[in-house]
CSV table of C-alpha atoms in Angstrom, one decimal:
chain,number,residue,atom,x,y,z
A,26,MET,CA,220.1,89.4,179.1
A,27,THR,CA,221.1,86.0,180.6
A,28,ASP,CA,223.9,83.9,179.4
A,29,HIS,CA,221.2,81.4,178.4
A,30,GLU,CA,219.4,83.9,176.4
A,31,GLN,CA,222.4,84.2,174.1
A,32,TRP,CA,222.6,80.6,173.7
A,33,ASP,CA,218.9,80.4,173.1
A,34,GLU,CA,219.4,82.9,170.2
A,35,LEU,CA,222.1,80.5,168.9
A,36,ALA,CA,219.7,77.7,169.4
A,37,ALA,CA,216.9,79.5,167.3
A,38,GLY,CA,219.4,80.2,164.6
A,39,TYR,CA,220.8,76.7,164.5
A,40,ALA,CA,217.3,75.3,164.2
A,41,LEU,CA,216.8,77.5,161.2
A,42,ASP,CA,220.1,76.5,159.9
A,43,SER,CA,221.1,80.1,159.6
A,44,LEU,CA,224.1,80.4,161.9
A,45,SER,CA,227.5,81.6,160.6
A,46,ALA,CA,230.1,78.9,160.7
A,47,GLU,CA,231.7,80.3,163.7
A,48,ASP,CA,228.5,80.6,165.8
A,49,GLU,CA,227.5,77.0,164.7
A,50,THR,CA,230.8,75.6,165.8
A,51,LEU,CA,230.4,77.5,169.3
A,52,PHE,CA,226.9,76.4,169.7
A,53,VAL,CA,227.4,72.7,168.7
A,54,ALA,CA,230.3,72.5,171.3
A,55,HIS,CA,228.3,74.1,174.1
A,56,LEU,CA,225.1,72.1,173.4
A,57,GLU,CA,227.0,69.0,174.5
A,58,THR,CA,227.1,70.3,177.9
A,59,CYS,CA,223.8,72.3,178.3
A,60,ALA,CA,220.7,70.4,178.9
A,61,GLU,CA,218.7,73.5,178.8
A,62,CYS,CA,220.0,74.4,175.4
A,63,ALA,CA,219.1,70.9,174.2
A,64,SER,CA,215.5,71.4,175.5
A,65,SER,CA,215.3,74.8,173.8
A,66,LEU,CA,216.8,73.5,170.6
A,67,LYS,CA,214.2,70.7,170.5
A,68,GLU,CA,211.4,73.4,170.7
A,69,HIS,CA,212.9,75.6,168.1
A,70,GLU,CA,213.5,72.6,165.7
A,71,LEU,CA,209.7,71.6,166.0
A,72,VAL,CA,208.8,75.2,164.9
A,73,ALA,CA,211.3,75.3,162.2
A,74,ALA,CA,210.0,71.9,161.0
A,75,GLN,CA,206.5,73.4,160.9
A,76,LEU,CA,207.8,76.1,158.6
A,77,GLY,CA,208.6,73.2,156.2
A,78,SER,CA,204.9,72.5,155.7
A,79,ILE,CA,204.7,75.6,153.5
A,80,SER,CA,205.7,74.6,149.9
A,81,HIS,CA,207.1,77.4,147.9
A,82,PHE,CA,209.8,77.1,145.1
A,83,HIS,CA,211.1,74.2,143.3
A,84,ASP,CA,213.4,75.9,140.8
A,85,ASN,CA,216.9,74.7,141.1
A,86,ASP,CA,218.9,77.5,139.5
A,87,GLU,CA,217.1,80.8,139.8
A,88,ALA,CA,216.9,82.9,142.8
A,89,PRO,CA,213.3,84.0,143.4
A,90,SER,CA,212.8,87.7,144.1
A,91,TRP,CA,212.0,88.7,147.4
A,92,GLU,CA,208.4,89.7,146.5
A,93,SER,CA,207.9,86.3,144.7
A,94,MET,CA,209.4,84.4,147.6
A,95,ARG,CA,207.0,86.1,150.1
A,96,ALA,CA,204.0,85.8,147.9
A,97,ALA,CA,204.7,81.9,147.6
A,98,ILE,CA,204.9,81.5,151.3
A,99,LEU,CA,202.3,83.9,152.6
A,100,GLY,CA,200.1,84.1,149.7
A,101,ASP,CA,199.6,87.9,150.0
A,102,SER,CA,201.1,91.3,149.9
A,103,ALA,CA,201.6,92.0,153.4
A,104,GLU,CA,204.0,94.7,154.6
A,105,VAL,CA,207.5,94.0,153.3
A,106,THR,CA,210.8,95.0,155.0
A,107,PRO,CA,212.8,96.6,152.2
A,108,VAL,CA,215.4,94.0,151.0
A,109,SER,CA,215.7,95.7,147.6
A,110,ASP,CA,218.8,93.9,146.4
A,111,LEU,CA,218.0,90.4,147.8
A,112,ALA,CA,218.2,88.6,144.6
A,113,ALA,CA,221.4,90.3,143.5
A,114,ARG,CA,223.0,89.6,146.6
A,115,ARG,CA,222.0,86.1,147.1
A,116,ARG,CA,224.7,83.7,148.1
A,117,ARG,CA,223.0,80.6,148.9
A,118,TYR,CA,219.4,79.3,148.4
A,119,ASN,CA,219.0,76.1,149.9
A,120,VAL,CA,217.0,73.9,147.8
A,121,SER,CA,217.2,71.4,150.5
A,122,ARG,CA,214.7,73.1,152.6
A,123,ARG,CA,212.0,73.2,150.2
A,124,VAL,CA,209.3,70.8,150.9
A,125,LEU,CA,207.2,69.2,148.3
A,126,ALA,CA,203.3,69.5,148.1
A,127,ALA,CA,202.2,66.0,148.5
A,128,ALA,CA,199.1,66.5,146.4
A,129,ALA,CA,200.6,65.8,143.0
A,130,ALA,CA,203.4,63.5,144.2
A,131,VAL,CA,203.8,59.7,144.2
A,132,VAL,CA,206.6,57.5,145.1
A,133,ILE,CA,208.0,55.9,142.0
A,134,ILE,CA,209.5,52.5,141.8
A,135,ALA,CA,212.3,52.0,139.1
A,136,ALA,CA,211.7,49.1,136.7
A,137,GLY,CA,214.6,47.3,138.0
A,138,GLY,CA,213.4,47.4,141.5
A,139,ILE,CA,214.6,49.0,144.7
A,140,THR,CA,218.4,49.7,144.9
A,141,ALA,CA,219.7,47.7,147.9
A,142,TRP,CA,220.6,50.7,150.1
A,143,ARG,CA,220.8,49.8,153.8
A,144,LEU,CA,219.4,51.8,156.6
A,145,THR,CA,220.8,51.0,159.9
A,146,SER,CA,220.1,52.5,163.2
A,147,GLY,CA,222.8,54.5,164.9
A,148,SER,CA,223.3,55.3,168.4
A,149,SER,CA,224.9,58.8,168.6
A,150,CYS,CA,221.6,60.6,169.6
A,151,ALA,CA,220.3,57.6,171.6
A,152,ALA,CA,220.9,59.6,174.8
A,153,SER,CA,218.2,61.9,173.8
A,154,SER,CA,214.7,60.8,174.4
A,155,GLY,CA,212.9,60.5,171.3
A,156,CYS,CA,216.0,60.7,169.1
A,157,HIS,CA,216.8,58.3,166.2
A,158,GLN,CA,219.7,58.3,164.0
A,159,ILE,CA,219.5,56.4,160.7
A,160,GLN,CA,222.3,56.1,158.3
A,161,LEU,CA,221.8,55.4,154.8
A,162,ASP,CA,224.4,53.2,153.3
A,163,ALA,CA,225.2,51.9,149.9
A,164,SER,CA,227.7,49.2,149.2
A,165,GLY,CA,229.0,49.8,152.8
A,166,LYS,CA,229.5,53.4,152.5
A,167,THR,CA,227.4,55.9,154.4
A,168,LEU,CA,225.8,58.4,151.9
A,169,ALA,CA,223.7,60.4,154.3
A,170,SER,CA,222.5,60.5,157.9
A,171,LEU,CA,218.9,60.9,159.0
A,172,VAL,CA,218.2,62.1,162.4
A,173,VAL,CA,214.7,62.1,164.0
A,174,ARG,CA,214.0,64.0,167.0
A,175,ASN,CA,210.2,63.7,167.8
A,176,ASN,CA,208.6,64.9,164.7
A,177,ALA,CA,211.8,66.8,163.2
A,178,VAL,CA,213.8,65.2,160.6
A,179,THR,CA,217.2,66.3,159.5
A,180,VAL,CA,218.9,64.6,156.4
A,181,THR,CA,222.6,65.3,156.1
A,182,PRO,CA,224.3,64.0,153.0
A,183,SER,CA,227.8,62.8,153.5
A,184,ASN,CA,229.1,60.8,150.5
A,185,MET,CA,225.8,61.3,148.6
A,186,PRO,CA,226.7,62.2,145.0
A,187,PRO,CA,225.1,65.7,143.9
A,188,ALA,CA,221.8,65.3,142.3
A,189,PRO,CA,222.4,65.6,138.5
A,190,ALA,CA,221.4,68.7,136.8
A,191,GLY,CA,217.7,69.2,136.8
A,192,LYS,CA,217.3,66.5,139.3
A,193,ILE,CA,216.4,66.5,143.1
A,194,TYR,CA,216.6,63.8,145.7
A,195,VAL,CA,213.3,63.5,147.6
A,196,LEU,CA,213.0,61.8,151.1
A,197,TRP,CA,209.8,60.0,151.7
A,198,GLN,CA,208.1,58.4,154.9
A,199,GLN,CA,206.2,55.4,154.6
A,200,PRO,CA,204.0,54.9,157.6
A,201,ARG,CA,202.8,51.4,158.7
A,202,THR,CA,199.4,52.2,157.4
A,203,GLY,CA,198.5,54.6,154.6
A,204,PRO,CA,200.5,56.2,151.8
A,205,ALA,CA,204.0,57.3,151.8
A,206,SER,CA,204.4,61.3,152.1
A,207,PRO,CA,207.2,63.4,150.7
A,208,LEU,CA,209.1,65.0,153.5
A,209,SER,CA,211.7,67.0,152.0
A,210,GLU,CA,213.8,67.6,148.7
A,211,PHE,CA,217.5,68.0,148.5
A,212,THR,CA,220.3,68.1,146.0
A,213,ALA,CA,223.2,67.0,148.2
A,214,GLY,CA,225.5,69.2,146.4
A,215,THR,CA,226.2,71.6,149.3
A,216,LYS,CA,226.2,68.9,152.0
A,217,ALA,CA,223.7,71.3,153.7
A,218,PRO,CA,221.2,69.4,155.9
A,219,ALA,CA,217.6,69.2,154.7
A,220,HIS,CA,214.9,69.7,157.4
A,221,ALA,CA,211.4,68.4,157.4
A,222,THR,CA,208.7,67.2,159.7
A,223,LEU,CA,207.3,63.7,160.0
A,224,MET,CA,204.0,63.2,158.4
A,225,ALA,CA,203.2,60.4,160.8
A,226,PRO,CA,204.8,59.6,164.2
A,227,TYR,CA,208.1,57.8,164.0
A,228,ALA,CA,206.8,54.8,165.9
A,229,GLN,CA,204.3,54.4,163.1
A,230,THR,CA,206.8,54.6,160.4
A,231,ALA,CA,207.6,51.4,158.3
A,232,ALA,CA,210.3,52.8,156.2
A,233,PHE,CA,212.0,55.8,154.7
A,234,ALA,CA,212.8,56.1,151.0
A,235,VAL,CA,214.8,58.2,148.8
A,236,SER,CA,213.9,59.0,145.2
A,237,LEU,CA,215.5,60.9,142.4
A,238,GLU,CA,212.9,63.2,140.7
A,239,ASN,CA,213.0,65.9,138.1
A,240,ALA,CA,213.3,69.2,139.6
A,241,THR,CA,210.5,70.8,138.0
A,242,ALA,CA,208.5,73.9,139.0
A,243,THR,CA,205.7,71.3,140.3
A,244,PRO,CA,206.1,68.2,142.3
A,245,PRO,CA,206.7,64.8,140.6
A,246,SER,CA,203.4,63.2,139.1
A,247,THR,CA,204.8,60.8,136.7
A,248,PRO,CA,207.1,57.6,137.4
A,249,SER,CA,210.8,58.0,137.8
A,250,ASN,CA,213.7,56.6,140.0
A,251,THR,CA,213.3,55.4,143.6
A,252,LEU,CA,216.8,55.0,144.8
A,253,ALA,CA,216.6,53.7,148.4
A,254,SER,CA,214.2,52.5,151.1
A,255,GLY,CA,214.6,50.8,154.4
A,256,THR,CA,212.6,49.9,157.4
A,257,THR,CA,213.1,51.7,160.8
B,13,LEU,CA,211.1,30.3,159.4
B,14,ARG,CA,212.9,32.9,161.4
B,15,ARG,CA,215.2,33.8,158.6
B,16,GLU,CA,212.4,34.5,156.4
B,17,ALA,CA,210.9,37.1,158.7
B,18,PRO,CA,213.1,40.1,157.7
B,19,ARG,CA,212.6,39.2,154.0
B,20,ARG,CA,208.8,39.3,154.4
B,21,LYS,CA,209.2,42.5,156.3
B,22,ARG,CA,211.1,43.9,153.5
B,23,LEU,CA,208.8,42.6,150.8
B,24,ALA,CA,206.0,44.0,152.8
B,25,SER,CA,207.7,47.4,152.8
B,26,GLU,CA,208.4,47.3,149.1
B,27,GLN,CA,204.9,46.3,148.5
B,28,ALA,CA,203.6,49.3,150.4
B,29,LEU,CA,205.8,51.6,148.3
B,30,LEU,CA,204.6,50.0,145.1
B,31,GLU,CA,201.1,50.5,146.3
B,32,VAL,CA,201.9,54.2,146.9
B,33,ALA,CA,203.2,54.4,143.3
B,34,VAL,CA,199.8,53.5,142.3
B,35,THR,CA,197.6,55.3,144.6
B,36,GLY,CA,199.4,58.4,145.6
B,37,PRO,CA,198.6,60.3,148.8
B,38,GLY,CA,194.9,59.9,149.9
B,39,PRO,CA,192.5,62.7,149.9
B,40,ASP,CA,192.6,62.9,153.8
B,41,GLU,CA,196.4,63.2,153.6
B,42,GLU,CA,196.1,65.9,151.2
B,43,ALA,CA,193.6,67.8,153.1
B,44,TRP,CA,195.6,67.3,156.3
B,45,MET,CA,198.8,68.8,154.7
B,46,ARG,CA,196.9,71.8,153.3
B,47,LEU,CA,195.5,72.6,156.6
B,48,ARG,CA,198.9,72.3,158.2
B,49,ALA,CA,200.5,74.5,155.6
B,50,GLU,CA,197.5,76.9,156.1
B,51,ARG,CA,197.9,77.0,159.7
B,52,THR,CA,201.6,77.7,159.4
B,53,ARG,CA,201.0,80.5,157.0
B,54,ASP,CA,198.3,82.1,159.2
B,55,SER,CA,200.7,82.0,162.2
B,56,LEU,CA,203.5,83.8,160.3
B,57,LYS,CA,201.2,86.4,159.4
B,58,THR,CA,200.4,87.2,163.0
B,59,LEU,CA,204.1,88.0,163.6
B,60,PRO,CA,205.4,91.7,163.3
B,61,PRO,CA,206.6,92.1,159.9
B,62,GLU,CA,210.2,93.0,161.1
B,63,GLN,CA,210.2,89.7,162.8
B,64,ARG,CA,208.5,87.7,160.2
B,65,GLU,CA,210.9,88.9,157.4
B,66,LEU,CA,213.9,87.6,159.4
B,67,LEU,CA,212.3,84.1,159.6
B,68,LEU,CA,211.5,84.1,155.8
B,69,LEU,CA,215.0,85.2,155.0
B,70,ALA,CA,216.5,82.5,157.3
B,71,TYR,CA,214.4,79.6,156.5
B,72,TYR,CA,213.0,79.9,153.2
B,73,GLY,CA,215.8,82.4,151.9
B,74,GLY,CA,218.5,80.2,153.2
B,75,TYR,CA,220.4,83.2,154.4
B,76,SER,CA,222.8,83.1,157.4
B,77,GLN,CA,222.1,85.6,160.0
B,78,SER,CA,225.3,87.5,159.2
B,79,GLU,CA,224.1,87.7,155.6
B,80,ILE,CA,220.7,88.8,156.9
B,81,ALA,CA,222.4,91.7,158.9
B,82,GLY,CA,224.0,92.7,155.5
B,83,LEU,CA,220.9,92.6,153.7
B,84,THR,CA,218.7,94.3,156.1
B,85,GLY,CA,221.3,96.7,157.5
B,86,LEU,CA,220.4,95.5,161.2
B,87,PRO,CA,223.1,94.9,163.8
B,88,LEU,CA,223.9,91.1,163.8
B,89,GLY,CA,222.7,91.1,167.5
B,90,THR,CA,219.4,92.5,166.5
B,91,VAL,CA,219.0,89.8,163.9
B,92,LYS,CA,219.8,87.2,166.5
B,93,SER,CA,217.5,88.5,169.1
B,94,ARG,CA,214.5,89.3,166.8
B,95,THR,CA,214.9,85.7,165.4
B,96,LEU,CA,214.7,84.3,168.7
B,97,THR,CA,211.5,86.4,169.7
B,98,ALA,CA,209.9,85.5,166.4
B,99,MET,CA,210.6,81.8,167.0
B,100,ARG,CA,209.1,81.8,170.5
B,101,LYS,CA,206.0,83.9,169.4
B,102,LEU,CA,205.5,81.4,166.4
B,103,ARG,CA,205.7,78.5,168.8
B,104,VAL,CA,203.0,80.1,171.0
B,105,VAL,CA,200.8,80.8,167.9
B,106,LEU,CA,201.3,77.4,166.6
B,107,GLY,CA,200.4,76.2,170.1
B,108,GLY,CA,199.5,72.4,170.0
B,109,SER,CA,200.7,71.8,166.5
B,110,VAL,CA,204.2,71.5,167.5
B,111,ASP,CA,203.7,69.4,170.7
B,112,VAL,CA,206.7,67.4,171.6
B,113,ASP,CA,204.7,64.2,172.6
B,114,GLY,CA,205.0,62.7,169.2
B,115,THR,CA,201.9,64.0,167.8
B,116,VAL,CA,201.6,66.6,165.1
B,117,LEU,CA,198.4,68.3,164.8
B,118,PRO,CA,197.4,70.5,161.8
């Protein structure tokens, strides 16, 4: 195995947000100096983002069983690698990765209008071709960062308050033409990044928006609160 | 007039969102998203089970690779290498749907 093969293993795990803290620190430091790793990561992130096209669970509190999770994702009863105590040993179930089914979802505008959150373009990923960093600010404080690399989106909450019990944040993309699409949902409680795939190319994006929705078993279909929006 | 441009742009954006609140995603968009999810699902099914399960645990289950090693009884190195293999295969199977030229195909 080559040295890069080992780094590529870490790149794949990083794209899946599945590295241990130690491995992640190691890889992030190396990434700064490794163009080959950056290229590999970009490919892995695109694959990971594609995984986000499958909606599965929207429950906030209960860990799904291994069987039900597989059934929701794959829709069949294919061979299963025994992981009998998965639910019992679950330590984290990252709601932020769950992606809404757009069919029943709409963007809701609060009666009071759109809260004046400001999206500003950052520069930390400007060196990478096709990389855009956007900060979600409210009252001068950055609440979350949005990084768009090609079609892969990562939302990292920073000072964003955790979603209240029974609620979730939903990130939406508003293309220049056509309806907005839900990209991802997240709670911001664990500060874990949420991953998603753009539903339209970034260049054709007019705005991103964040709404607060009820964390129900099905995607939102009735009006609630849109918290933030901003143009690209 | 120049000062008005940003305001008009913002209002246009808000208007677009308001229109979405009324109309929701169009049927084309819904069909496209269903197709895309189905393609991803079919691609996952082409992976060997021992590789596919690792991706499910990592991405949808939210487990770290160390946790997956504990859950499956596999050595951590095996989890890492199988995950990489699975990601590479999935990329090949997905083919043009993950092109990096800015276009996402179903």
